Amino acid sequence: MDKLLHISGSPHVHSDESVKKIMWSVVLSLVPAFLVSVYYFGLPVIILTLVSIGCCVLFEYLIQRYMLHQKPSVDDGSAVVTGLLLAFNVPSSLPIWIMVVGALVAIGIAKMPYGGLGHNPFNPALVARVTLLIAFPVQMTTWPVPTPIWGFADAVTGPTTLGLIKEGGDLTQLPSYVDMLIGQMGGSFGEVSAIALLIGAAFLLWKRIITWHIPVSFIATVFIIAGIFHMANPAEYVNPMIHLLSGGLILGACFMATDMVTSPTSPWGMIVFGCGCGLLTIIIRIFGAYPEGVSFSILLMNAVVPLINKGFKPKQFAH
Amino acid sequence: MEYIIMIIGAVLVNNIILVQFLGICPFLGVSSKVNTALGMGAAVTFVMALATLVTSLMQKYVLEPLSITYLQTIVFILVIASLVQMVEIMLKKVSPSLYRALGVFLPLITTNCAVLGVAINVTQQTIIPGHGFSVIDNTLYAIAIAIGFTLAITIFAGLREQLELVEIPKGMKGVPIALITAGILAMAFMGFANLV
Amino acid sequence: MSNSKLNILTKGFFKENPTLILVLGCCPTLAVTTSVVNALGMGAATTFVLLMSNMLISALKNVIPDKVRIPSYIVIIATFVSMIDLLIQGFLPSLSASLGVFIPLIVVNCIVLGRAEAFANKNTVFDSLLDGLGMGIGFTIALTLIGGIREILGSGSFLGFQLIPAEYNMLIFVLAPGAFLVFGFVMAAVRYIVNKREEKKKHCAAE
């Protein structure tokens, strides 16, 4: 295991024990957001999350055991994190079989062909989410309206905040800032509550599992560029606060972009990475076909991580 | 402004490798080192701009007036092949250092379908709406397309340099894992869909 | 037909499959495999060019001076490509529309020039014919395999017959990323099988 995880350029992961600790801390940090989602979207959230985690773990075990002939290492918890993050990135009305396909993509395409944890250049949960978005554009963009009563959440569907903006809909229908902060809005079920996600992120920062560089530079870039557009033409471009609180920005910036395997190693590299994510996110949100650009932008920046690492060598290699 | 839109479209939205599937051979073959990828990109940019300029002129002043456009494929490939030869000879004479840097890539470019593909494509579509067939527009478009080519192979070379360092499962080693990586990269590039 | 002749024909099918083993002609493999019909059309057109150019080049191998052989090959290949291009435009306009620029681009398909240089200029006309046919069939097999998987997963159909209801179709497989992913996995699978068979053969020979 130790040998497997040693790759030049990502000297974070050192031993089985520390991988485990990190992974389970990430899982713990996502619990508040999970609880809020259950409150707003009910039973489907629990079912989809369990299916996603279960399938990720199962596929990883089967591939390691029967295709790679390795000793299965599913107990490191990385498949659980992937499954959890993948589930957080889908609408609660998603059919279960699509969730299974997503888990297969995350593990079978984005992770195991590269040899497993620590080898994959792209974040598996994001690869799966983008695949599902392109493969099932209808099912992946049917958003149940949050109703803080148990069950029956999938009876009514409505647009997400960003979808409303993209389609040029009635902007007076946008949720209030308070609603967006606590999570009373349409969207992928794990991304709705900004406050619960920030609590989780604070926990990870406190545990020193993530550093501030990527989340802060990512979110600040989105805020500043959206602010410039808003000041130039307030009628056409919405308030930057809306960009900040809607869609998957906080989930992406704090939990997905910070994935240590697929992000740069040096502090300056991380800041470049975060700014790049922010810039691409806002470009795709304002000009692109898709209302949300967070997942695409993180994947695109994942691809240039080797080049960033070339430009900003980690300190321990410098003379 | 229309030129900026054309360039963004050619570099990102309709990226020649990841969206149009032209020039896959050098993409898979040459791009295992970032420096080589940059060299290849420079050579392709040079040849593609020159080739599109010459073939567009041929199309406008020779093939169409004589109504022999059915000879397009033969004429274009001969033009490209001789251009590459000429560039190679001239480069050797004029700038030996540049020749050393780009020389090895030049013979490969003759059979790079991206060059012929772009030369044919620009004769079949209007590059900037309302401009008609313009040799200058075509050449600028070819340069933008070549920048997109360079961008894609450089990013990809970086990824492959990193993959060299880890142990890829036996069955996936080499081209298969490169194709999977390219697939995920193409997926990420779909985020640029309808940007312009 | 003697065993060695048969071998010239069949080696292109799997063992030396131009696309899946030798990794030649990747651009059309990725671009036109959105459906089985397109794959078959492209395969047939390429096979025609490969067959004709291999035969002609082999027949002229003592006439063409060595120094200008590559340009001569390109002219010969381009002539056959133009012929098939115009034929398809005339008789199968819908196929011509969906294959688009990739028909004229057969000129720069590395398989065609590669076989001319590696086989046709050293062997007899008949052997070159067999080689061109075998390589063409191998290319068609690869395209059809990839095209079949992409059409079934992406459009839920095979040769246009709907097999899977539309709500279960995964659009991504008829788009660009699906092309790369399916090609990658098919290549890995075929290489695995071919390696296994070769190992088995070696094993038998050793015993």
XYZ file of C-alpha atoms in Angstrom:
722
model
C 0.000 0.000 0.000
C 2.731 2.383 1.007
C 4.611 1.759 -2.208
C 1.473 2.243 -4.271
C 0.746 5.645 -2.871
C 4.121 7.207 -3.418
C 3.961 9.387 -6.460
C 6.275 12.219 -7.116
C 4.481 15.507 -6.981
C 1.866 14.485 -4.457
C 3.794 13.822 -1.312
C 0.765 14.067 0.926
C -0.304 10.543 1.374
C 2.130 8.566 3.409
C 0.575 5.586 5.017
C -2.485 3.467 5.186
C -3.401 4.939 8.566
C -3.225 8.574 7.532
C -5.227 7.906 4.348
C -7.922 6.307 6.450
C -7.974 9.176 8.903
C -8.232 11.758 6.149
C -10.995 9.933 4.324
C -13.147 9.419 7.385
C -12.676 13.068 8.408
C -13.947 14.114 4.984
C -16.955 11.849 5.417
C -17.628 13.380 8.837
C -17.349 16.902 7.446
C -20.070 16.177 4.914
C -22.582 15.006 7.525
C -24.118 18.463 8.253
C -24.861 19.033 4.558
C -26.279 15.521 4.334
C -28.651 16.156 7.244
C -29.905 19.401 5.714
C -30.524 17.567 2.417
C -32.484 14.851 4.177
C -34.558 17.542 5.871
C -35.422 19.243 2.575
C -35.613 16.365 0.119
C -36.503 13.407 2.332
C -36.065 9.692 1.841
C -34.643 9.713 -1.737
C -31.515 11.443 -0.404
C -30.809 8.577 1.985
C -31.477 5.921 -0.661
C -29.348 7.565 -3.364
C -26.466 8.197 -0.979
C -26.442 4.610 0.217
C -26.664 3.262 -3.349
C -23.858 5.515 -4.519
C -21.504 4.649 -1.657
C -22.395 0.970 -1.785
C -21.802 0.690 -5.530
C -18.521 2.608 -5.420
C -17.175 0.342 -2.695
C -18.478 -2.790 -4.418
C -17.079 -1.888 -7.870
C -13.701 -0.984 -6.383
C -13.569 -4.272 -4.490
C -14.561 -6.330 -7.550
C -12.128 -4.592 -9.906
C -9.225 -4.872 -7.474
C -9.969 -8.464 -6.681
C -10.849 -9.927 -10.075
C -9.335 -7.620 -12.708
C -6.214 -6.171 -11.158
C -5.560 -9.150 -8.879
C -4.540 -6.842 -6.038
C -5.317 -7.026 -2.384
C -8.549 -4.999 -2.107
C -8.044 -1.752 -0.209
C -11.600 -0.500 0.034
C -11.220 -0.007 3.783
C -9.092 3.092 3.113
C -12.419 4.896 2.717
C -11.597 6.640 -0.547
C -14.419 4.877 -2.385
C -16.807 5.979 0.358
C -15.771 9.610 -0.118
C -16.139 9.317 -3.889
C -19.588 7.774 -3.509
C -20.704 10.409 -1.042
C -19.468 13.324 -3.171
C -21.010 11.815 -6.302
C -24.371 11.467 -4.563
C -24.148 15.077 -3.361
C -23.853 16.166 -7.001
C -27.126 14.750 -8.335
C -30.756 15.838 -8.014
C -32.736 13.854 -5.428
C -35.191 12.694 -8.111
C -32.481 10.795 -10.021
C -33.471 7.202 -10.930
C -31.453 4.705 -8.910
C -30.044 2.893 -11.958
C -28.424 6.126 -13.144
C -26.771 6.443 -9.748
C -25.329 2.938 -10.290
C -24.025 3.964 -13.728
C -22.430 6.998 -12.114
C -20.648 4.872 -9.525
C -19.393 2.578 -12.292
C -18.016 5.582 -14.216
C -16.334 7.039 -11.136
C -14.593 3.809 -10.175
C -14.377 1.957 -13.506
C -13.303 4.848 -15.747
C -11.860 7.628 -13.624
C -10.070 5.687 -10.902
C -9.196 2.021 -11.369
C -7.832 2.099 -14.970
C -5.119 4.370 -13.581
C -4.317 1.906 -10.837
C -6.444 3.240 -8.012
C -6.107 5.826 -5.266
C -3.342 8.366 -5.763
C -2.895 7.639 -9.470
C -5.968 9.222 -10.985
C -5.368 12.634 -12.585
C -9.069 13.577 -12.463
C -11.436 13.659 -9.512
C -13.540 10.467 -9.914
C -16.751 11.927 -8.470
C -16.557 14.863 -10.861
C -15.827 12.691 -13.890
C -18.910 10.670 -12.999
C -21.049 13.746 -12.457
C -20.031 15.320 -15.782
C -20.547 12.004 -17.570
C -24.053 11.724 -16.138
C -24.799 15.339 -17.016
C -23.796 14.797 -20.647
C -25.344 11.318 -20.855
C -28.671 12.078 -19.172
C -29.295 15.800 -19.623
C -32.980 15.495 -18.743
C -32.782 13.347 -15.616
C -29.769 15.253 -14.307
C -31.493 18.637 -14.559
C -34.910 17.832 -13.129
C -34.804 19.522 -9.763
C -37.332 18.703 -7.024
C -38.501 21.715 -5.036
C -37.315 21.510 -1.433
C -40.178 20.944 0.987
C -39.273 20.712 4.644
C -41.746 17.884 5.234
C -40.686 14.268 5.141
C -41.150 12.499 1.809
C -43.087 13.410 -1.342
C -40.367 15.891 -2.263
C -40.205 14.723 -5.837
C -43.802 15.670 -6.554
C -42.991 19.208 -7.714
C -40.031 20.292 -9.770
C -38.623 23.743 -10.287
C -35.555 25.451 -11.725
C -32.280 25.973 -9.919
C -31.143 29.494 -9.241
C -28.521 29.339 -11.973
C -30.934 27.664 -14.393
C -33.381 30.511 -13.858
C -30.680 33.061 -14.604
C -29.456 31.198 -17.690
C -32.927 30.932 -19.198
C -33.549 34.599 -18.553
C -36.501 33.785 -16.315
C -38.233 36.080 -13.834
C -35.442 37.082 -11.484
C -37.886 38.098 -8.760
C -38.456 34.349 -8.292
C -34.894 33.899 -7.064
C -34.646 32.545 -3.535
C -33.680 34.993 -0.807
C -30.117 35.039 0.531
C -31.263 33.452 3.769
C -32.922 30.608 1.858
C -29.770 30.112 -0.199
C -27.617 30.126 2.921
C -29.606 27.457 4.745
C -30.447 25.461 1.646
C -34.055 26.126 0.746
C -33.534 26.108 -3.024
C -33.527 23.707 -5.955
C -30.305 21.956 -6.853
C -28.163 18.855 -6.498
C -29.055 17.677 -3.037
C -25.672 18.079 -1.406
C -24.960 21.559 -2.696
C -27.981 23.486 -1.477
C -26.994 24.482 2.034
C -24.079 26.903 2.045
C -23.928 27.095 5.807
C -23.770 23.344 6.400
C -21.027 23.004 3.783
C -19.045 25.841 5.348
C -19.261 24.153 8.764
C -17.801 21.001 7.161
C -15.091 22.998 5.409
C -14.184 24.717 8.675
C -13.802 21.304 10.272
C -11.440 20.161 7.493
C -9.424 23.366 7.799
C -9.175 22.902 11.546
C -8.039 19.303 11.053
C -5.502 20.588 8.477
C -6.832 18.217 5.845
C -7.370 21.075 3.428
C -5.654 24.452 3.282
C -7.310 27.802 2.589
C -5.535 28.414 -0.731
C -7.824 26.659 -3.190
C -11.257 27.442 -1.649
C -10.441 31.096 -1.027
C -8.843 31.788 -4.417
C -11.613 29.859 -6.205
C -14.507 31.605 -4.483
C -12.846 35.027 -4.504
C -12.203 34.837 -8.256
C -15.847 33.970 -8.948
C -17.005 36.767 -6.634
C -14.722 39.432 -8.126
C -15.398 38.620 -11.781
C -19.150 38.274 -11.214
C -18.959 41.596 -9.343
C -17.253 43.329 -12.271
C -19.940 42.064 -14.663
C -22.677 43.109 -12.244
C -21.287 46.619 -11.852
C -20.929 46.989 -15.625
C -24.516 45.949 -16.314
C -26.699 45.184 -13.269
C -29.762 44.530 -15.427
C -28.140 41.658 -17.293
C -25.734 40.147 -14.751
C -26.916 39.168 -11.278
C -25.407 40.135 -7.951
C -22.151 38.243 -7.230
C -23.626 37.037 -3.921
C -26.067 34.930 -5.932
C -23.194 33.347 -7.863
C -21.465 32.649 -4.591
C -24.373 30.992 -2.810
C -25.999 29.137 -5.695
C -25.035 26.010 -7.565
C -22.135 23.833 -6.531
C -19.555 26.548 -5.910
C -19.006 26.003 -2.180
C -19.233 22.218 -2.444
C -16.835 22.258 -5.400
C -14.364 24.759 -3.990
C -14.107 23.234 -0.515
C -14.532 19.506 -1.107
C -13.870 18.642 -4.756
C -11.160 21.062 -5.919
C -9.180 20.397 -2.745
C -8.857 16.662 -3.458
C -5.159 16.219 -2.718
C -4.510 13.672 -5.453
C -5.791 15.910 -8.237
C -4.674 19.373 -7.097
C -1.265 21.098 -7.169
C 1.266 20.542 -4.421
C 2.675 23.995 -3.729
C 0.772 26.934 -2.155
C 1.258 29.177 -5.190
C 0.269 26.334 -7.457
C -2.923 25.936 -5.431
C -3.717 29.624 -5.773
C -3.224 29.496 -9.554
C -5.386 26.369 -9.615
C -8.130 28.036 -7.570
C -8.122 31.209 -9.671
C -8.259 29.123 -12.845
C -11.252 27.178 -11.519
C -13.001 30.415 -10.575
C -12.348 32.055 -13.935
C -13.559 29.043 -15.941
C -16.602 28.626 -13.675
C -17.803 32.153 -14.231
C -17.075 32.027 -17.983
C -19.136 28.852 -18.348
C -21.921 30.177 -16.090
C -22.264 33.458 -17.965
C -21.477 32.470 -21.574
C -21.723 28.666 -21.822
C -24.538 26.289 -22.666
C -24.561 24.681 -19.226
C -25.943 26.780 -16.351
C -23.354 25.426 -13.917
C -19.620 25.414 -14.625
C -18.053 24.268 -11.343
C -17.552 20.610 -12.268
C -16.282 21.364 -15.778
C -13.871 23.992 -14.506
C -12.404 21.738 -11.816
C -11.924 18.926 -14.349
C -10.239 21.321 -16.778
C -7.922 22.556 -14.056
C -7.244 18.949 -12.941
C -5.882 18.445 -16.452
C -3.363 21.276 -16.139
C -2.187 20.327 -12.638
C 0.974 18.646 -14.034
C 1.816 21.858 -15.898
C 1.138 23.961 -12.779
C 3.350 21.643 -10.754
C 6.077 22.107 -13.355
C 5.796 25.872 -12.956
C 5.561 25.893 -9.154
C 7.737 23.119 -7.842
C 6.912 21.925 -4.344
C 9.271 23.360 -1.718
C 10.887 20.078 -0.727
C 12.357 19.681 -4.216
C 13.841 23.175 -4.359
C 17.465 23.816 -3.522
C -15.096 41.318 -31.880
C -16.104 38.775 -34.520
C -12.464 37.724 -34.743
C -12.291 37.173 -30.983
C -15.387 34.984 -31.188
C -13.864 33.094 -34.111
C -10.638 32.482 -32.171
C -12.383 31.309 -28.973
C -14.542 29.051 -31.103
C -11.579 27.542 -32.911
C -9.390 27.090 -29.830
C -11.876 25.918 -27.194
C -15.376 25.176 -28.486
C -14.406 23.290 -31.644
C -10.994 22.145 -30.496
C -9.478 20.299 -33.424
C -8.347 17.265 -31.449
C -10.921 16.880 -28.708
C -14.007 17.849 -30.696
C -13.184 17.436 -34.377
C -10.911 14.360 -34.072
C -8.247 15.628 -36.443
C -4.559 15.175 -35.725
C -5.021 12.276 -33.322
C -1.843 10.500 -34.470
C 0.592 13.174 -33.267
C -1.656 13.676 -30.239
C -1.153 10.053 -29.205
C 2.295 9.578 -30.670
C 4.327 12.682 -29.985
C 2.806 14.136 -26.872
C 4.598 12.272 -24.119
C 6.869 15.184 -23.170
C 5.764 18.773 -22.671
C 8.746 20.230 -24.538
C 8.226 17.969 -27.547
C 4.551 18.831 -27.550
C 5.349 22.543 -27.662
C 7.809 21.975 -30.530
C 5.242 19.966 -32.461
C 2.650 22.651 -31.798
C 4.930 25.357 -33.165
C 5.732 23.319 -36.271
C 2.068 22.532 -36.907
C 1.062 26.177 -36.431
C 3.650 27.257 -38.978
C 2.757 24.648 -41.580
C -0.999 24.882 -41.060
C -1.045 28.663 -41.533
C 1.139 28.465 -44.627
C -0.738 25.496 -46.102
C -4.156 27.078 -45.569
C -2.945 30.324 -47.122
C -1.651 28.554 -50.234
C -4.551 26.108 -50.616
C -7.118 28.884 -50.154
C -5.389 30.899 -52.884
C -5.363 27.809 -55.122
C -9.049 27.221 -54.453
C -9.987 30.810 -55.227
C -7.766 31.524 -58.228
C -7.156 28.121 -59.818
C -9.621 25.382 -58.910
C -12.823 27.429 -58.948
C -12.168 29.540 -62.089
C -11.230 26.387 -64.025
C -14.089 24.469 -62.332
C -11.850 21.569 -61.437
C -12.736 21.460 -57.725
C -13.012 17.674 -57.981
C -9.207 17.665 -58.065
C -9.167 19.398 -54.660
C -7.925 16.413 -52.625
C -5.037 15.635 -54.978
C -3.983 19.257 -55.424
C -4.158 20.056 -51.706
C -2.153 17.062 -50.541
C 0.526 17.764 -53.134
C 0.680 21.404 -52.083
C 1.025 20.396 -48.433
C 3.648 17.747 -49.132
C 5.784 20.097 -51.213
C 5.313 22.939 -48.718
C 6.589 20.762 -45.916
C 9.605 19.817 -48.051
C 10.282 23.460 -48.870
C 9.936 24.587 -45.287
C 12.338 21.871 -44.247
C 14.966 22.879 -46.821
C 14.604 26.598 -46.136
C 14.698 26.170 -42.405
C 17.883 24.141 -42.694
C 19.533 27.005 -44.633
C 18.103 30.026 -42.828
C 17.907 28.998 -39.215
C 19.742 25.819 -38.268
C 18.775 26.227 -34.603
C 15.068 26.407 -35.400
C 15.554 23.486 -37.767
C 17.072 21.433 -34.964
C 14.084 22.253 -32.786
C 11.340 21.629 -35.346
C 13.067 19.488 -37.956
C 12.117 16.100 -36.602
C 8.411 17.005 -36.625
C 8.226 18.268 -40.197
C 8.109 14.937 -42.079
C 5.378 13.789 -39.697
C 3.221 16.766 -40.564
C 2.632 15.698 -44.185
C 0.503 12.836 -42.972
C -1.016 14.881 -40.153
C -4.634 14.874 -41.172
C -5.204 18.103 -39.255
C -3.389 20.138 -41.917
C -5.319 18.695 -44.866
C -8.515 18.605 -42.801
C -8.376 22.325 -42.030
C -7.414 23.174 -45.620
C -10.482 21.303 -46.897
C -12.781 22.495 -44.119
C -12.211 26.193 -44.773
C -13.282 25.750 -48.390
C -16.596 24.251 -47.272
C -17.685 26.748 -44.636
C -17.712 30.474 -44.031
C -15.313 31.309 -41.233
C -16.901 34.612 -40.236
C -20.593 35.040 -41.045
C -21.133 37.605 -43.810
C -17.545 37.720 -45.013
C -17.763 35.116 -47.770
C -14.667 33.218 -48.861
C -11.724 35.197 -47.534
C -8.153 33.953 -47.770
C -7.097 36.107 -44.814
C -9.928 34.852 -42.591
C -9.061 31.282 -43.535
C -5.424 31.755 -42.593
C -6.290 33.373 -39.261
C -8.701 30.535 -38.568
C -5.945 28.012 -39.322
C -3.656 29.762 -36.832
C -6.383 29.709 -34.169
C -7.054 26.032 -34.837
C -3.329 25.319 -34.526
C -3.248 27.139 -31.185
C -6.056 24.853 -30.039
C -3.997 21.881 -31.255
C -0.969 23.094 -29.295
C -3.074 23.692 -26.181
C -4.555 20.209 -26.278
C -1.300 18.334 -26.901
C 0.548 20.353 -24.260
C -2.064 19.691 -21.564
C -2.094 16.060 -22.611
C 1.693 15.785 -22.566
C 1.683 17.107 -18.994
C -0.811 14.443 -17.977
C 1.184 11.712 -19.685
C 4.404 12.830 -18.018
C 2.596 12.406 -14.727
C 1.189 9.011 -15.717
C 4.727 7.839 -16.476
C 5.457 8.161 -12.765
C 2.682 5.903 -11.535
C 2.115 2.259 -12.126
C -0.717 1.800 -14.613
C -2.361 -1.663 -14.623
C -0.809 -3.876 -17.297
C -3.766 -4.089 -19.651
C -4.328 -0.337 -19.691
C -0.721 0.723 -20.181
C 0.228 2.857 -23.181
C -2.397 3.864 -25.706
C -5.544 2.614 -23.881
C -4.968 4.764 -20.794
C -4.016 7.679 -23.059
C -7.363 7.314 -24.816
C -9.268 7.174 -21.507
C -7.451 10.325 -20.376
C -8.246 12.005 -23.686
C -11.894 11.006 -23.216
C -12.072 12.672 -19.811
C -10.303 15.724 -21.232
C -12.849 15.864 -24.073
C -15.578 15.638 -21.428
C -14.130 18.624 -19.593
C -13.890 20.565 -22.863
C -17.622 20.027 -23.401
C -18.071 22.649 -20.693
C -17.149 25.155 -23.397
C -20.096 24.064 -25.562
C -22.001 27.023 -27.064
C -19.585 29.463 -25.464
C -19.726 31.565 -28.614
C -4.881 -21.118 -51.000
C -1.658 -21.949 -49.253
C -1.211 -21.347 -45.596
C 1.180 -18.406 -45.951
C -1.175 -16.630 -48.371
C -4.018 -17.119 -45.952
C -1.832 -15.710 -43.247
C -1.173 -12.534 -45.266
C -4.921 -12.059 -45.534
C -5.921 -12.848 -41.975
C -3.109 -11.251 -39.983
C -4.786 -7.859 -40.357
C -8.017 -9.097 -38.773
C -6.785 -9.330 -35.194
C -3.117 -10.149 -34.679
C -1.878 -7.094 -36.578
C -5.133 -5.176 -36.569
C -4.196 -1.766 -37.978
C -6.357 0.168 -35.548
C -6.433 -1.827 -32.338
C -2.893 -3.229 -32.301
C -0.809 -0.993 -34.578
C -2.747 2.197 -33.600
C -2.966 3.600 -37.127
C -5.846 5.566 -38.588
C -7.151 6.824 -35.273
C -8.866 9.955 -36.583
C -11.570 8.202 -38.645
C -11.867 5.533 -35.941
C -12.904 8.174 -33.441
C -14.837 10.435 -35.770
C -17.114 8.200 -37.820
C -18.032 5.496 -35.317
C -21.197 7.192 -34.072
C -23.206 4.434 -35.765
C -22.639 1.044 -37.350
C -23.719 2.289 -40.783
C -21.121 5.056 -40.756
C -18.483 2.618 -39.528
C -19.235 0.136 -42.289
C -19.299 2.870 -44.923
C -15.949 4.245 -43.821
C -14.509 0.728 -43.577
C -15.640 -0.145 -47.104
C -14.319 3.104 -48.593
C -10.938 2.664 -46.896
C -10.739 -0.993 -47.923
C -11.359 0.009 -51.551
C -8.581 2.595 -51.469
C -6.219 0.242 -49.643
C -6.846 -2.600 -52.081
C -6.454 -0.504 -55.238
C -3.449 1.514 -54.093
C -1.668 -1.581 -52.776
C -2.164 -3.351 -56.117
C -1.123 -0.415 -58.296
C 1.890 0.457 -56.163
C 3.014 -3.146 -56.155
C 2.612 -3.321 -59.939
C 4.621 -0.128 -60.420
C 7.259 -0.868 -57.792
C 10.027 -1.303 -60.392
C 8.973 1.769 -62.365
C 8.781 4.370 -59.615
C 12.213 5.853 -58.766
C 13.065 5.371 -55.137
C 13.641 9.078 -54.485
C 10.158 10.211 -55.442
C 8.306 7.168 -54.196
C 6.448 8.853 -51.322
C 5.019 11.679 -53.493
C 4.112 9.101 -56.151
C 2.332 6.953 -53.585
C 0.453 10.004 -52.364
C -0.703 10.843 -55.895
C -1.851 7.269 -56.490
C -3.686 7.139 -53.175
C -5.222 10.585 -53.671
C -6.533 9.526 -57.083
C -8.368 6.527 -55.673
C -9.637 8.601 -52.755
C -11.053 11.206 -55.133
C -12.751 8.431 -57.102
C -14.435 6.894 -54.078
C -15.287 10.346 -52.728
C -17.122 11.297 -55.931
C -18.812 7.880 -56.138
C -20.162 8.169 -52.590
C -21.249 11.761 -53.183
C -23.122 10.630 -56.257
C -24.745 7.424 -55.087
C -24.920 7.651 -51.283
C -25.372 11.360 -50.523
C -26.540 10.760 -46.931
C -23.440 8.674 -46.128
C -21.301 11.343 -47.763
C -22.924 13.974 -45.548
C -22.327 12.042 -42.323
C -18.731 11.053 -43.130
C -17.947 14.550 -44.402
C -14.321 15.571 -44.551
C -13.147 12.141 -43.397
C -13.621 10.632 -46.874
C -11.042 12.919 -48.542
C -8.900 12.463 -45.439
C -8.399 8.765 -46.288
C -5.438 10.216 -48.238
C -3.606 10.900 -45.007
C -4.818 7.763 -43.225
C -1.536 6.296 -42.050
C -2.769 2.755 -42.745
C -2.849 3.315 -46.509
C 0.558 4.946 -46.886
C 1.932 2.608 -44.230
C 0.953 -0.535 -46.158
C 2.302 0.931 -49.397
C 5.662 1.598 -47.788
C 5.826 -1.483 -45.583
C 4.296 -4.118 -47.850
C 3.225 -3.251 -51.387
C 6.582 -1.968 -52.628
C 8.289 -5.211 -51.658
C 5.755 -7.889 -52.593
C 3.865 -9.282 -55.545
C 0.609 -7.830 -56.803
C -1.434 -10.752 -55.526
C 0.147 -10.670 -52.075
C -0.417 -6.909 -51.929
C -4.043 -7.445 -52.858
C -4.446 -9.928 -50.003
C -2.626 -7.623 -47.602
C -4.749 -4.605 -48.568
C -7.942 -6.624 -48.289
C -6.936 -8.082 -44.913
C -5.928 -4.736 -43.464
C -9.097 -3.140 -44.827
C -11.234 -5.850 -43.246
C -9.330 -5.488 -39.976
C -9.963 -1.741 -40.024
C -13.644 -2.370 -40.770
C -13.879 -4.881 -37.920
C -12.417 -2.357 -35.486
C -14.694 0.445 -36.691
C -17.791 -1.753 -36.572
C -16.971 -3.008 -33.097
C -16.527 0.517 -31.750
C -19.441 1.846 -33.798
C -21.686 -0.961 -32.551
C -20.909 -0.308 -28.891
C -21.336 3.441 -29.302
C -24.614 3.091 -31.199
C -26.103 0.627 -28.703
C -25.098 2.644 -25.639
C -25.618 6.087 -27.125
C -28.677 5.731 -29.329
C -30.031 2.423 -28.078
C -30.071 1.003 -31.597
C -28.088 -1.325 -33.850
C -27.968 -0.607 -37.592
C -30.843 1.771 -36.956
C -33.142 -0.766 -35.248
C -34.232 0.559 -31.865
C -33.354 -1.943 -29.131
C -33.417 0.134 -25.964
C -36.037 2.805 -25.152
C -34.825 6.381 -25.500
C -34.878 7.180 -21.780
C -32.089 4.657 -21.170
C -29.772 6.037 -23.864
C -26.510 7.581 -22.793
C -25.983 10.515 -25.101
C -22.334 10.842 -24.136
C -21.408 7.766 -26.170
C -22.305 9.387 -29.485
C -20.410 12.524 -28.486
C -16.646 13.122 -28.496
C -15.772 11.819 -24.995
C -17.575 8.530 -25.667
C -15.455 7.969 -28.778
C -12.210 8.146 -26.819
C -13.504 6.060 -23.902
C -14.975 3.237 -26.027
C -11.883 3.133 -28.265
C -9.661 2.931 -25.179
C -11.578 0.107 -23.538
C -12.047 -1.864 -26.785
C -8.320 -1.568 -27.465
C -7.472 -2.780 -23.960
C -9.864 -5.728 -24.297
C -8.672 -6.817 -27.762
C -5.024 -6.525 -26.736
C -5.734 -8.639 -23.671
C -7.362 -11.365 -25.783
C -4.681 -11.312 -28.503
C -1.902 -11.476 -25.884
C -3.599 -14.402 -24.168
C -3.860 -16.273 -27.457
C -0.256 -15.583 -28.381
C 0.920 -16.762 -24.980
C -1.110 -19.919 -25.331
C 0.387 -20.568 -28.781
C 3.908 -20.044 -27.432
C 3.116 -22.285 -24.518
C 1.906 -25.049 -26.871
C 4.950 -24.637 -29.094
C 7.251 -24.903 -26.101
C 5.700 -28.166 -25.105
